C-alpha positions as a LaTeX table, in Angstrom:
\begin{tabular}{lrrr}
\hline
Residue & $x$ (\AA) & $y$ (\AA) & $z$ (\AA) \\
\hline
Unk1 & 75.52 & 130.00 & 68.70 \\
Unk2 & 76.85 & 126.52 & 67.91 \\
Unk3 & 75.32 & 126.62 & 64.42 \\
Unk4 & 76.59 & 130.15 & 63.79 \\
Unk5 & 80.16 & 129.32 & 64.83 \\
Unk6 & 80.29 & 126.17 & 62.71 \\
Unk7 & 79.05 & 128.10 & 59.69 \\
Unk8 & 81.50 & 130.93 & 60.30 \\
Unk9 & 84.48 & 128.60 & 60.88 \\
Unk10 & 83.77 & 125.46 & 58.81 \\
Unk11 & 87.32 & 124.13 & 59.09 \\
Unk12 & 87.48 & 124.26 & 62.89 \\
Unk13 & 86.03 & 121.57 & 65.14 \\
Unk14 & 84.90 & 121.86 & 68.75 \\
Unk15 & 81.85 & 124.13 & 68.44 \\
Unk16 & 79.16 & 121.59 & 69.28 \\
Unk17 & 76.44 & 122.64 & 71.71 \\
Unk18 & 77.77 & 120.35 & 74.46 \\
Unk19 & 81.33 & 121.57 & 73.99 \\
Unk20 & 80.25 & 125.20 & 74.28 \\
Unk21 & 78.48 & 124.30 & 77.52 \\
Unk22 & 81.73 & 122.77 & 78.82 \\
Unk23 & 83.63 & 125.93 & 77.80 \\
Unk24 & 81.27 & 128.02 & 79.89 \\
Unk25 & 81.50 & 125.57 & 82.81 \\
Unk26 & 85.30 & 125.64 & 82.56 \\
Unk27 & 85.36 & 129.45 & 82.68 \\
Unk28 & 83.05 & 129.48 & 85.70 \\
Unk29 & 85.05 & 126.79 & 87.51 \\
Unk30 & 88.48 & 128.34 & 86.98 \\
Unk31 & 88.51 & 132.07 & 87.57 \\
Unk32 & 92.26 & 132.22 & 88.22 \\
Unk33 & 94.19 & 132.86 & 85.02 \\
Unk34 & 97.37 & 131.69 & 86.76 \\
Unk35 & 95.94 & 128.20 & 87.37 \\
Unk36 & 94.60 & 127.93 & 83.84 \\
Unk37 & 97.80 & 129.00 & 82.14 \\
Unk38 & 100.16 & 127.25 & 84.54 \\
Unk39 & 98.41 & 123.89 & 84.80 \\
Unk40 & 95.15 & 123.26 & 83.00 \\
Unk41 & 96.28 & 124.41 & 79.57 \\
Unk42 & 98.83 & 121.57 & 79.69 \\
Unk43 & 96.07 & 118.97 & 80.03 \\
Unk44 & 94.11 & 117.65 & 77.04 \\
Unk45 & 90.61 & 119.08 & 76.76 \\
Unk46 & 88.95 & 115.71 & 77.38 \\
Unk47 & 90.75 & 115.46 & 80.73 \\
Unk48 & 89.51 & 118.93 & 81.70 \\
Unk49 & 86.00 & 117.76 & 80.83 \\
Unk50 & 86.47 & 114.70 & 83.05 \\
Unk51 & 87.48 & 116.94 & 85.97 \\
Unk52 & 84.32 & 119.00 & 85.49 \\
Unk53 & 82.05 & 115.97 & 85.10 \\
Unk54 & 83.42 & 113.81 & 87.91 \\
Unk55 & 84.31 & 116.29 & 90.65 \\
Unk56 & 82.53 & 119.14 & 92.43 \\
Unk57 & 85.32 & 120.21 & 94.78 \\
Unk58 & 87.81 & 122.76 & 93.46 \\
Unk59 & 90.58 & 121.38 & 95.66 \\
Unk60 & 90.06 & 117.84 & 94.34 \\
Unk61 & 89.95 & 119.02 & 90.73 \\
Unk62 & 93.21 & 120.86 & 91.20 \\
Unk63 & 94.86 & 117.89 & 92.96 \\
Unk64 & 93.84 & 115.42 & 90.24 \\
Unk65 & 94.94 & 117.85 & 87.52 \\
Unk66 & 98.38 & 118.12 & 89.12 \\
Unk67 & 98.65 & 114.33 & 89.47 \\
Unk68 & 97.54 & 113.73 & 85.87 \\
Unk69 & 100.12 & 116.18 & 84.56 \\
Unk70 & 102.93 & 114.90 & 86.80 \\
Unk71 & 102.35 & 111.23 & 86.03 \\
Unk72 & 101.21 & 111.49 & 82.42 \\
Unk73 & 97.79 & 109.90 & 83.01 \\
Unk74 & 95.50 & 109.29 & 80.05 \\
Unk75 & 91.85 & 110.27 & 80.38 \\
Unk76 & 90.86 & 106.67 & 81.18 \\
Unk77 & 93.44 & 106.42 & 83.95 \\
Unk78 & 92.42 & 109.81 & 85.34 \\
Unk79 & 88.76 & 108.76 & 85.46 \\
Unk80 & 89.70 & 105.42 & 87.08 \\
Unk81 & 91.72 & 107.20 & 89.77 \\
Unk82 & 88.82 & 109.57 & 90.47 \\
Unk83 & 86.24 & 106.77 & 90.61 \\
Unk84 & 88.37 & 104.73 & 93.03 \\
Unk85 & 88.81 & 107.78 & 95.30 \\
Unk86 & 92.57 & 108.16 & 95.08 \\
Unk87 & 92.39 & 111.63 & 96.68 \\
Unk88 & 90.71 & 110.21 & 99.80 \\
Unk89 & 92.96 & 107.11 & 99.92 \\
Unk90 & 96.27 & 108.94 & 99.64 \\
Unk91 & 98.20 & 108.93 & 102.91 \\
Unk92 & 95.49 & 107.14 & 104.91 \\
Unk93 & 97.46 & 104.11 & 106.12 \\
Unk94 & 98.69 & 103.52 & 109.69 \\
Unk95 & 102.49 & 103.99 & 109.67 \\
Unk96 & 105.43 & 104.69 & 111.94 \\
Unk97 & 107.22 & 106.76 & 109.28 \\
Unk98 & 107.47 & 109.95 & 111.36 \\
Unk99 & 109.53 & 108.11 & 113.96 \\
Unk100 & 111.60 & 105.84 & 111.70 \\
Unk101 & 112.40 & 107.99 & 108.65 \\
Unk102 & 113.98 & 111.42 & 108.11 \\
Unk103 & 111.32 & 114.18 & 107.77 \\
Unk104 & 111.58 & 114.63 & 103.99 \\
Unk105 & 111.44 & 110.90 & 103.23 \\
Unk106 & 108.73 & 110.35 & 105.84 \\
Unk107 & 106.42 & 112.89 & 104.21 \\
Unk108 & 107.09 & 111.52 & 100.72 \\
Unk109 & 106.59 & 107.91 & 101.84 \\
Unk110 & 103.32 & 108.79 & 103.59 \\
Unk111 & 102.02 & 110.26 & 100.35 \\
Unk112 & 103.02 & 107.16 & 98.40 \\
Unk113 & 101.03 & 104.77 & 100.61 \\
Unk114 & 97.27 & 104.45 & 100.03 \\
Unk115 & 94.44 & 103.04 & 102.12 \\
Unk116 & 92.69 & 101.06 & 100.80 \\
Unk117 & 94.32 & 99.64 & 97.68 \\
Unk118 & 91.73 & 98.74 & 95.07 \\
Unk119 & 92.10 & 95.39 & 93.31 \\
Unk120 & 88.94 & 95.77 & 91.26 \\
Unk121 & 90.80 & 94.54 & 88.20 \\
Unk122 & 90.92 & 91.03 & 89.73 \\
Unk123 & 88.29 & 88.32 & 89.58 \\
Unk124 & 88.98 & 86.36 & 92.77 \\
Unk125 & 86.54 & 83.80 & 94.14 \\
Unk126 & 84.91 & 84.59 & 97.48 \\
Unk127 & 86.76 & 81.79 & 99.30 \\
Unk128 & 90.15 & 82.57 & 97.78 \\
Unk129 & 93.31 & 82.12 & 99.84 \\
Unk130 & 96.39 & 84.32 & 100.12 \\
Unk131 & 98.20 & 82.31 & 97.42 \\
Unk132 & 95.32 & 82.88 & 94.98 \\
Unk133 & 95.56 & 86.63 & 95.54 \\
Unk134 & 99.35 & 86.63 & 95.15 \\
Unk135 & 99.27 & 84.63 & 91.92 \\
Unk136 & 96.54 & 86.87 & 90.51 \\
Unk137 & 98.47 & 90.04 & 91.32 \\
Unk138 & 101.60 & 88.69 & 89.63 \\
Unk139 & 99.55 & 87.83 & 86.54 \\
Unk140 & 98.10 & 91.36 & 86.52 \\
Unk141 & 101.35 & 93.10 & 87.43 \\
Unk142 & 100.76 & 96.02 & 85.07 \\
Unk143 & 97.43 & 96.85 & 86.75 \\
Unk144 & 98.94 & 96.25 & 90.19 \\
Unk145 & 101.80 & 98.68 & 89.47 \\
Unk146 & 99.27 & 101.25 & 88.29 \\
Unk147 & 97.35 & 100.90 & 91.57 \\
Unk148 & 100.54 & 101.11 & 93.63 \\
Unk149 & 101.43 & 104.38 & 91.90 \\
Unk150 & 104.25 & 105.95 & 89.92 \\
Unk151 & 107.80 & 105.00 & 90.89 \\
Unk152 & 107.37 & 101.32 & 91.80 \\
Unk153 & 109.68 & 98.91 & 90.00 \\
Unk154 & 108.99 & 95.17 & 90.40 \\
Unk155 & 111.93 & 93.13 & 91.73 \\
Unk156 & 110.32 & 89.75 & 92.35 \\
Unk157 & 107.63 & 87.70 & 94.10 \\
Unk158 & 108.28 & 85.04 & 96.76 \\
Unk159 & 111.62 & 86.81 & 97.09 \\
Unk160 & 114.03 & 84.46 & 98.89 \\
Unk161 & 116.09 & 85.49 & 101.89 \\
Unk162 & 118.72 & 83.13 & 103.31 \\
Unk163 & 119.52 & 83.81 & 106.96 \\
Unk164 & 122.22 & 81.42 & 108.22 \\
Unk165 & 120.73 & 78.53 & 106.26 \\
Unk166 & 117.09 & 79.29 & 107.06 \\
Unk167 & 114.92 & 80.35 & 104.10 \\
Unk168 & 112.29 & 83.07 & 104.21 \\
Unk169 & 110.13 & 84.37 & 101.38 \\
Unk170 & 108.74 & 87.87 & 100.92 \\
Unk171 & 105.48 & 88.00 & 98.97 \\
Unk172 & 106.57 & 90.87 & 96.72 \\
Unk173 & 109.64 & 93.07 & 96.59 \\
Unk174 & 109.76 & 96.39 & 94.76 \\
Unk175 & 112.21 & 99.26 & 94.41 \\
Unk176 & 110.82 & 102.80 & 94.49 \\
Unk177 & 112.68 & 105.11 & 92.13 \\
Unk178 & 111.75 & 108.36 & 93.92 \\
Unk179 & 112.12 & 107.15 & 97.49 \\
Unk180 & 115.35 & 105.32 & 96.50 \\
Unk181 & 114.58 & 102.30 & 98.64 \\
Unk182 & 113.29 & 98.74 & 98.54 \\
Unk183 & 109.62 & 98.23 & 99.43 \\
Unk184 & 108.49 & 94.84 & 100.69 \\
Unk185 & 104.80 & 93.92 & 100.50 \\
Unk186 & 103.06 & 91.16 & 102.44 \\
Unk187 & 99.52 & 90.23 & 101.41 \\
Unk188 & 96.97 & 88.97 & 103.93 \\
Unk189 & 93.39 & 87.91 & 103.17 \\
Unk190 & 92.16 & 88.39 & 106.74 \\
Unk191 & 92.24 & 91.06 & 109.45 \\
Unk192 & 95.59 & 92.48 & 110.53 \\
Unk193 & 97.30 & 90.59 & 113.37 \\
Unk194 & 100.09 & 92.04 & 115.58 \\
Unk195 & 102.48 & 89.19 & 114.78 \\
Unk196 & 102.46 & 90.24 & 111.11 \\
Unk197 & 104.28 & 93.48 & 111.98 \\
Unk198 & 107.00 & 91.51 & 113.81 \\
Unk199 & 107.53 & 89.28 & 110.79 \\
Unk200 & 107.71 & 92.32 & 108.49 \\
Unk201 & 110.19 & 93.99 & 110.84 \\
Unk202 & 112.40 & 90.89 & 110.54 \\
Unk203 & 112.16 & 90.92 & 106.73 \\
Unk204 & 113.16 & 94.59 & 106.54 \\
Unk205 & 116.17 & 94.03 & 108.79 \\
Unk206 & 117.28 & 91.13 & 106.58 \\
Unk207 & 116.81 & 93.10 & 103.34 \\
Unk208 & 118.80 & 96.04 & 104.69 \\
Unk209 & 121.57 & 93.69 & 105.76 \\
Unk210 & 121.74 & 91.66 & 102.55 \\
Unk211 & 120.40 & 93.78 & 99.67 \\
Unk212 & 120.64 & 97.45 & 100.58 \\
Unk213 & 123.55 & 99.39 & 99.10 \\
Unk214 & 125.09 & 102.42 & 100.78 \\
Unk215 & 123.20 & 104.79 & 98.45 \\
Unk216 & 119.83 & 103.15 & 99.24 \\
Unk217 & 117.55 & 104.52 & 101.93 \\
Unk218 & 115.98 & 102.28 & 104.61 \\
Unk219 & 113.67 & 99.59 & 103.26 \\
Unk220 & 109.94 & 100.18 & 103.79 \\
Unk221 & 107.39 & 97.45 & 104.50 \\
Unk222 & 103.70 & 97.47 & 103.55 \\
Unk223 & 101.30 & 94.98 & 105.13 \\
Unk224 & 98.17 & 94.70 & 102.98 \\
Unk225 & 95.26 & 93.10 & 104.81 \\
Unk226 & 91.52 & 92.83 & 104.31 \\
Unk227 & 90.75 & 94.93 & 107.40 \\
Unk228 & 92.48 & 96.41 & 110.44 \\
Unk229 & 91.76 & 97.70 & 113.91 \\
Unk230 & 93.49 & 101.09 & 113.89 \\
Unk231 & 94.49 & 100.99 & 117.55 \\
Unk232 & 95.86 & 97.46 & 117.28 \\
Unk233 & 97.82 & 98.52 & 114.20 \\
Unk234 & 99.25 & 101.58 & 115.98 \\
Unk235 & 100.27 & 99.55 & 119.04 \\
Unk236 & 101.92 & 96.93 & 116.81 \\
Unk237 & 104.18 & 99.55 & 115.22 \\
Unk238 & 104.84 & 101.45 & 118.45 \\
Unk239 & 108.35 & 100.22 & 119.30 \\
Unk240 & 109.54 & 98.93 & 115.93 \\
Unk241 & 112.63 & 100.58 & 114.41 \\
Unk242 & 111.91 & 99.78 & 110.77 \\
Unk243 & 109.43 & 101.86 & 108.70 \\
Unk244 & 106.20 & 99.91 & 108.19 \\
Unk245 & 102.77 & 100.82 & 106.84 \\
Unk246 & 99.58 & 98.85 & 107.50 \\
Unk247 & 96.96 & 99.33 & 104.82 \\
Unk248 & 93.92 & 97.49 & 103.52 \\
Unk249 & 93.01 & 96.07 & 100.14 \\
Unk250 & 89.62 & 96.06 & 98.49 \\
Unk251 & 88.64 & 93.15 & 96.28 \\
Unk252 & 85.63 & 93.29 & 93.98 \\
Unk253 & 82.47 & 91.95 & 95.62 \\
Unk254 & 80.33 & 89.30 & 93.89 \\
Unk255 & 77.79 & 92.07 & 93.22 \\
Unk256 & 80.45 & 94.19 & 91.50 \\
Unk257 & 81.57 & 91.23 & 89.41 \\
Unk258 & 77.98 & 90.52 & 88.35 \\
Unk259 & 77.51 & 94.18 & 87.46 \\
Unk260 & 80.63 & 94.12 & 85.29 \\
Unk261 & 79.42 & 90.92 & 83.62 \\
Unk262 & 76.03 & 92.51 & 82.89 \\
Unk263 & 77.76 & 95.54 & 81.38 \\
Unk264 & 79.94 & 93.33 & 79.19 \\
Unk265 & 76.91 & 91.36 & 77.95 \\
Unk266 & 75.01 & 94.58 & 77.17 \\
Unk267 & 78.02 & 96.05 & 75.37 \\
Unk268 & 78.38 & 92.89 & 73.29 \\
Unk269 & 74.66 & 92.96 & 72.44 \\
Unk270 & 74.86 & 96.64 & 71.44 \\
Unk271 & 77.89 & 95.95 & 69.24 \\
Unk272 & 76.04 & 93.07 & 67.58 \\
Unk273 & 72.99 & 95.25 & 66.88 \\
Unk274 & 75.21 & 98.04 & 65.54 \\
Unk275 & 77.04 & 95.64 & 63.21 \\
Unk276 & 73.76 & 94.18 & 61.97 \\
Unk277 & 72.36 & 97.68 & 61.35 \\
Unk278 & 75.48 & 98.67 & 59.40 \\
Unk279 & 75.26 & 95.54 & 57.25 \\
Unk280 & 71.55 & 96.17 & 56.59 \\
Unk281 & 72.29 & 99.78 & 55.64 \\
Unk282 & 75.02 & 98.72 & 53.25 \\
Unk283 & 72.69 & 96.14 & 51.70 \\
Unk284 & 69.98 & 98.78 & 51.18 \\
Unk285 & 72.49 & 101.15 & 49.56 \\
Unk286 & 73.64 & 98.34 & 47.29 \\
Unk287 & 70.08 & 97.48 & 46.29 \\
Unk288 & 69.34 & 101.16 & 45.63 \\
Unk289 & 72.40 & 101.55 & 43.42 \\
Unk290 & 71.46 & 98.38 & 41.54 \\
\hline
\end{tabular}
């Protein structure tokens, strides 16, 4: 069939054997014409292929398709979000949003927060300290913003607060364009400790007093730690009045870093072989013409 179609329509591309197989898989996966015409026909074909290749669940395919269309993801970004399990990480953090925010903002904020956050784009040594992580995230701010999600606008790092002559510094301060509020982030390399929520609560009170305008909504705090005891985290937020989320971050393991290095070496070797083969082919053509 592929050969027949290409002969019949020589000026039209897309009739390869593999592409015809994807067309059939697409038709079998999406029986609803409403979904196809209302959503999937607005996505590039290569993104539809990625949804078929990477996901088996219809609900997940539909969710990622909606996210890709809403946020303008490229195929590479879509694949990266699937491979890092964004669907499973969305809304998984421990928060007190239901008690501290209005219902509409609470639901939206819960969807914005992930657990865990993946920092696989970093190459941090095993014994790195908090300052190493903070500096690395600032240097890779574009990738960090992508992991945080759409709507985050960077305000500053080590953001200074002056409270009656005493100085305090917030690791990172953002403004979220959809939530219409400041978001303060504290980074911790170890397990979550209850005193960290008290410090964040103080920071949020200070930001609301000094930076928040009357059109801004209450400032939200995110504590990013290596691990957390869920019950300890819930108890720590129990009586706090400011909206705080406690989530975890995932740094690349030494094994992952070695795997990426091996891939890079192999890719470089393949490129070198390909270049050498092209040069040899050109030389042979030149000799033949001579």
